[in-house]
Coordinates of N, CA and C in Angstrom, one line a residue:
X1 N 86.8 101.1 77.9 CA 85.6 100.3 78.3 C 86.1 98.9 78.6
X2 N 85.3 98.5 79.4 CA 85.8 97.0 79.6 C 84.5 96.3 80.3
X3 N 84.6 95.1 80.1 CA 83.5 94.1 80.2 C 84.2 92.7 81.2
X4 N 83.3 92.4 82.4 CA 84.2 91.0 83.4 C 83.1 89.9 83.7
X5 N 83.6 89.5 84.5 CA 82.9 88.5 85.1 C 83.3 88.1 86.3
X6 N 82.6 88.0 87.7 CA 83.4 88.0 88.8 C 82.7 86.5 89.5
X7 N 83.1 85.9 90.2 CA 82.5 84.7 90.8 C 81.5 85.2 91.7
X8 N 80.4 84.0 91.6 CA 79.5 84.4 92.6 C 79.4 84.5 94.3
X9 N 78.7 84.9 95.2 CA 78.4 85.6 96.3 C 79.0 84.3 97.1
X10 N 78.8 82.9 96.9 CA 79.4 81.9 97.9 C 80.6 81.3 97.4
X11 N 81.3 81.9 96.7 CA 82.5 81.1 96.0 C 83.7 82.3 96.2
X12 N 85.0 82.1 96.3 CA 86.0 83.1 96.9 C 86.0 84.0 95.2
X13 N 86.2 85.4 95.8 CA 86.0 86.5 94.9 C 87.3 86.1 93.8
X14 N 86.9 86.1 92.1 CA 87.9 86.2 91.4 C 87.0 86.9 90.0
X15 N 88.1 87.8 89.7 CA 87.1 88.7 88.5 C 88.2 88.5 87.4
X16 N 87.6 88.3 86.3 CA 88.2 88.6 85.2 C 87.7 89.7 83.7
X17 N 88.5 90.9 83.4 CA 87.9 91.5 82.6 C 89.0 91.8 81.2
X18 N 87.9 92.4 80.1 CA 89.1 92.9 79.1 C 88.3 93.7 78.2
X19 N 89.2 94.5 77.8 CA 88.5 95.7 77.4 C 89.1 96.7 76.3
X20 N 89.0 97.8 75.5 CA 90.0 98.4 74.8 C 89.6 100.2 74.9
X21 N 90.1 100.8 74.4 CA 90.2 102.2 74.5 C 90.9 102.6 73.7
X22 N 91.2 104.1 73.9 CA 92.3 105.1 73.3 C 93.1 105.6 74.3
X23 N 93.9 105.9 74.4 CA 95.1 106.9 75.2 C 94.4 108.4 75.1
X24 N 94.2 108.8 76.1 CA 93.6 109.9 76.0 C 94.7 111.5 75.6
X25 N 94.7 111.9 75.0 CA 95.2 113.3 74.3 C 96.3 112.4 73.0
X26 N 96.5 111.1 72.8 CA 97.1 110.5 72.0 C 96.2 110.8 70.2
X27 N 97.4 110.4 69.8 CA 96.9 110.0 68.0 C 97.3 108.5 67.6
X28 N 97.7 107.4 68.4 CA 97.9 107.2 68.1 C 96.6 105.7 68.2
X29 N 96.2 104.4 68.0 CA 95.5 103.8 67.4 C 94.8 103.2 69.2
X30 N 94.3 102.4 68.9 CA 93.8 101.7 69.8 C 94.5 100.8 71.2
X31 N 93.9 100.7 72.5 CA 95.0 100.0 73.5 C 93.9 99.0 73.9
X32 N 94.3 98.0 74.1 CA 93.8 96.7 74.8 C 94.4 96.0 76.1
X33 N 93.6 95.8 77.1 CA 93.6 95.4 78.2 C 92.8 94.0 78.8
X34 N 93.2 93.3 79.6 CA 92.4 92.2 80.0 C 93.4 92.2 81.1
X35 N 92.4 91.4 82.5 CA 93.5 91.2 83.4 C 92.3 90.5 84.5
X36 N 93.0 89.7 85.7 CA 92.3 89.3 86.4 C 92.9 89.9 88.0
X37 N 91.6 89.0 88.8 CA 91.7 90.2 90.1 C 91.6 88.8 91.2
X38 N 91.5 89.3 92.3 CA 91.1 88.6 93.4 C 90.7 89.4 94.5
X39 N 90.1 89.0 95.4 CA 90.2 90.0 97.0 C 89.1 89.4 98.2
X40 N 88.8 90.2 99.1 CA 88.4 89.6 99.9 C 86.6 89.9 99.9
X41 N 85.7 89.5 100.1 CA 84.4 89.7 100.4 C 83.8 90.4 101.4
X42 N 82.9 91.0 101.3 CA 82.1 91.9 102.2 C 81.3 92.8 102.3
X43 N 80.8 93.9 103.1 CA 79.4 94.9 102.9 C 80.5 96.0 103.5
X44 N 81.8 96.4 103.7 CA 82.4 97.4 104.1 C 83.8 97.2 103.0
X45 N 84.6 97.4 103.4 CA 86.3 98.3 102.7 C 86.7 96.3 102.6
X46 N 87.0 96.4 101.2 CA 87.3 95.0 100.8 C 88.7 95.0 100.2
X47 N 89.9 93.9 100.3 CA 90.8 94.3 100.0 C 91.1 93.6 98.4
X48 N 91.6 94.3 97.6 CA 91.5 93.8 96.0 C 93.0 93.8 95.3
X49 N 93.3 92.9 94.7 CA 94.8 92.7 94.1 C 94.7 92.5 92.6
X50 N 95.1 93.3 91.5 CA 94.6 93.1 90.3 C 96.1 92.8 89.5
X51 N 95.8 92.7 88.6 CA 96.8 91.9 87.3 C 96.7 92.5 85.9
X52 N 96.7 93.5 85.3 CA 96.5 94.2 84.4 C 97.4 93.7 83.0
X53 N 97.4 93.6 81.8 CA 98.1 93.3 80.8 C 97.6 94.3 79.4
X54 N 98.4 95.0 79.4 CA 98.0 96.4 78.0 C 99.0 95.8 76.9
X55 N 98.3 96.2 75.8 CA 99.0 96.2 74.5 C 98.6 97.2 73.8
X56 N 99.8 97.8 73.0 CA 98.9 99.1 72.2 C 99.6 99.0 70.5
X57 N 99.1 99.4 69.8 CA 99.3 99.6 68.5 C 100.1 100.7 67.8
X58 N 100.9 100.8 67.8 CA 101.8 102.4 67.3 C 102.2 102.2 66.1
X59 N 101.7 103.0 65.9 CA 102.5 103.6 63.8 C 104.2 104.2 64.2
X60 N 104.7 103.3 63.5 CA 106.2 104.2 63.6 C 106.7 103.8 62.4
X61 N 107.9 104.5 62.4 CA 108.8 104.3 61.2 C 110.4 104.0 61.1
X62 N 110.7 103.3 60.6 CA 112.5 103.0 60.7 C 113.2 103.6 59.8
X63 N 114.1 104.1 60.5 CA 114.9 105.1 59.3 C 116.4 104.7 59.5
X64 N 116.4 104.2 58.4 CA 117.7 103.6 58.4 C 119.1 104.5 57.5
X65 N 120.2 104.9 57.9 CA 120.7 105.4 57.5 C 122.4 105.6 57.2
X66 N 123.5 104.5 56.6 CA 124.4 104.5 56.4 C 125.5 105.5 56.5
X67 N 125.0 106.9 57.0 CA 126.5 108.0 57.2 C 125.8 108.9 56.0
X68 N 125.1 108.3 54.6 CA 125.1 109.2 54.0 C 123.8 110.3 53.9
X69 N 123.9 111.2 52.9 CA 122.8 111.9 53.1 C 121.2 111.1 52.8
X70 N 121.3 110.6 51.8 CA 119.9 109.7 51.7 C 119.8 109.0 52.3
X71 N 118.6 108.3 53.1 CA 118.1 107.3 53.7 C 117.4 106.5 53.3
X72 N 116.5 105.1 54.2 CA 115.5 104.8 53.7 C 114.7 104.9 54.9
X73 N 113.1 104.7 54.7 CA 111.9 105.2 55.4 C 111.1 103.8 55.3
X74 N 111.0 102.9 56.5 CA 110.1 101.8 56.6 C 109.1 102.3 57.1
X75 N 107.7 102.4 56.8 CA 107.1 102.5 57.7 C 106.6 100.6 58.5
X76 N 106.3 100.7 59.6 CA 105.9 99.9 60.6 C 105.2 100.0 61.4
X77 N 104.6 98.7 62.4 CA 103.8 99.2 63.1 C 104.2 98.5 64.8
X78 N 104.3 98.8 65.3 CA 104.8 98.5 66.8 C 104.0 97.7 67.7
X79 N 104.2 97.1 68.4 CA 103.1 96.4 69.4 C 103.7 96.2 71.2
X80 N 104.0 97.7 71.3 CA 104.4 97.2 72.8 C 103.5 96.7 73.8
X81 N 103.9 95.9 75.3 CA 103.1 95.7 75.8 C 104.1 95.7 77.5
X82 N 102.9 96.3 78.4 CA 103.3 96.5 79.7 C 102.2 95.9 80.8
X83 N 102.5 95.6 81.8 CA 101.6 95.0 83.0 C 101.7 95.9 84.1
X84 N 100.7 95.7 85.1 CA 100.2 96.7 86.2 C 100.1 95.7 87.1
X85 N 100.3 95.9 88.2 CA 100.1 95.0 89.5 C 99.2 95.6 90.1
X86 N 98.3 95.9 91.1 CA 97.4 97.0 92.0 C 97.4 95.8 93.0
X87 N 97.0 97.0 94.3 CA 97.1 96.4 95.7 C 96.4 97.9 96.2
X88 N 94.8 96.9 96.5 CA 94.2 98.2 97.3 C 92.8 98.1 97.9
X89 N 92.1 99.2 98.1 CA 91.3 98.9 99.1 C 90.0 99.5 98.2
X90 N 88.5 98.4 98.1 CA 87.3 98.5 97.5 C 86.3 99.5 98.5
X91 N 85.9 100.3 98.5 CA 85.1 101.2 99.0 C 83.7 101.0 98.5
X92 N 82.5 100.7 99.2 CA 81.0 100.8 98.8 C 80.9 102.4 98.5
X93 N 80.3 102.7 97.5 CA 79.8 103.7 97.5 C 78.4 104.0 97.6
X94 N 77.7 103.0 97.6 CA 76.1 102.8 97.5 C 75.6 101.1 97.9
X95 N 74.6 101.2 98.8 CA 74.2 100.1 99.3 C 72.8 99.7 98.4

């Protein structure tokens, strides 16, 4: 789900939104997104360029292990993060 804000009707289009979720068939915790947009204005096929920024939360664990048979078990928690570029075209679906 995500929540924005886009400039108004006489000012050049810029949207900004951010939001969070789950990974869908995942176990693993919650993902977070925010990102901003731009594009062109109109009542037909509008062109839009967006900026996406994810971060997610993962349970992992470090296992550290010298050659021998015992180890040790950290657990930890991960925080990767990846970005999306988009380049595309806005379609009205309803007037």
């Amino acid at each position: 789900m995500r929540i924005g804000l886009e400039t108004p009707p006489r000012l050049p289009l810029l949207r900004a939104t951010i939001g969070t979720g789950r990974v869908l068939g995942g176990t693993q915790p919650s993902l977070m997104v925010w990102g901003i947009a731009t594009g062109t204005r109109g009542q037909r096929a509008r062109l839009l360029i967006e900026w996406d920024q994810y971060r997610a939360r993962v349970n992992a664990e470090e296992v550290r292990s010298n050659g021998q048979v015992d180890t040790s078990r950290t657990p930890m928690v991960v925080r990767p993060r990846w970005s999306a570029l988009r380049v595309g075209v806005e379609l009205p679906i309803a007037r």
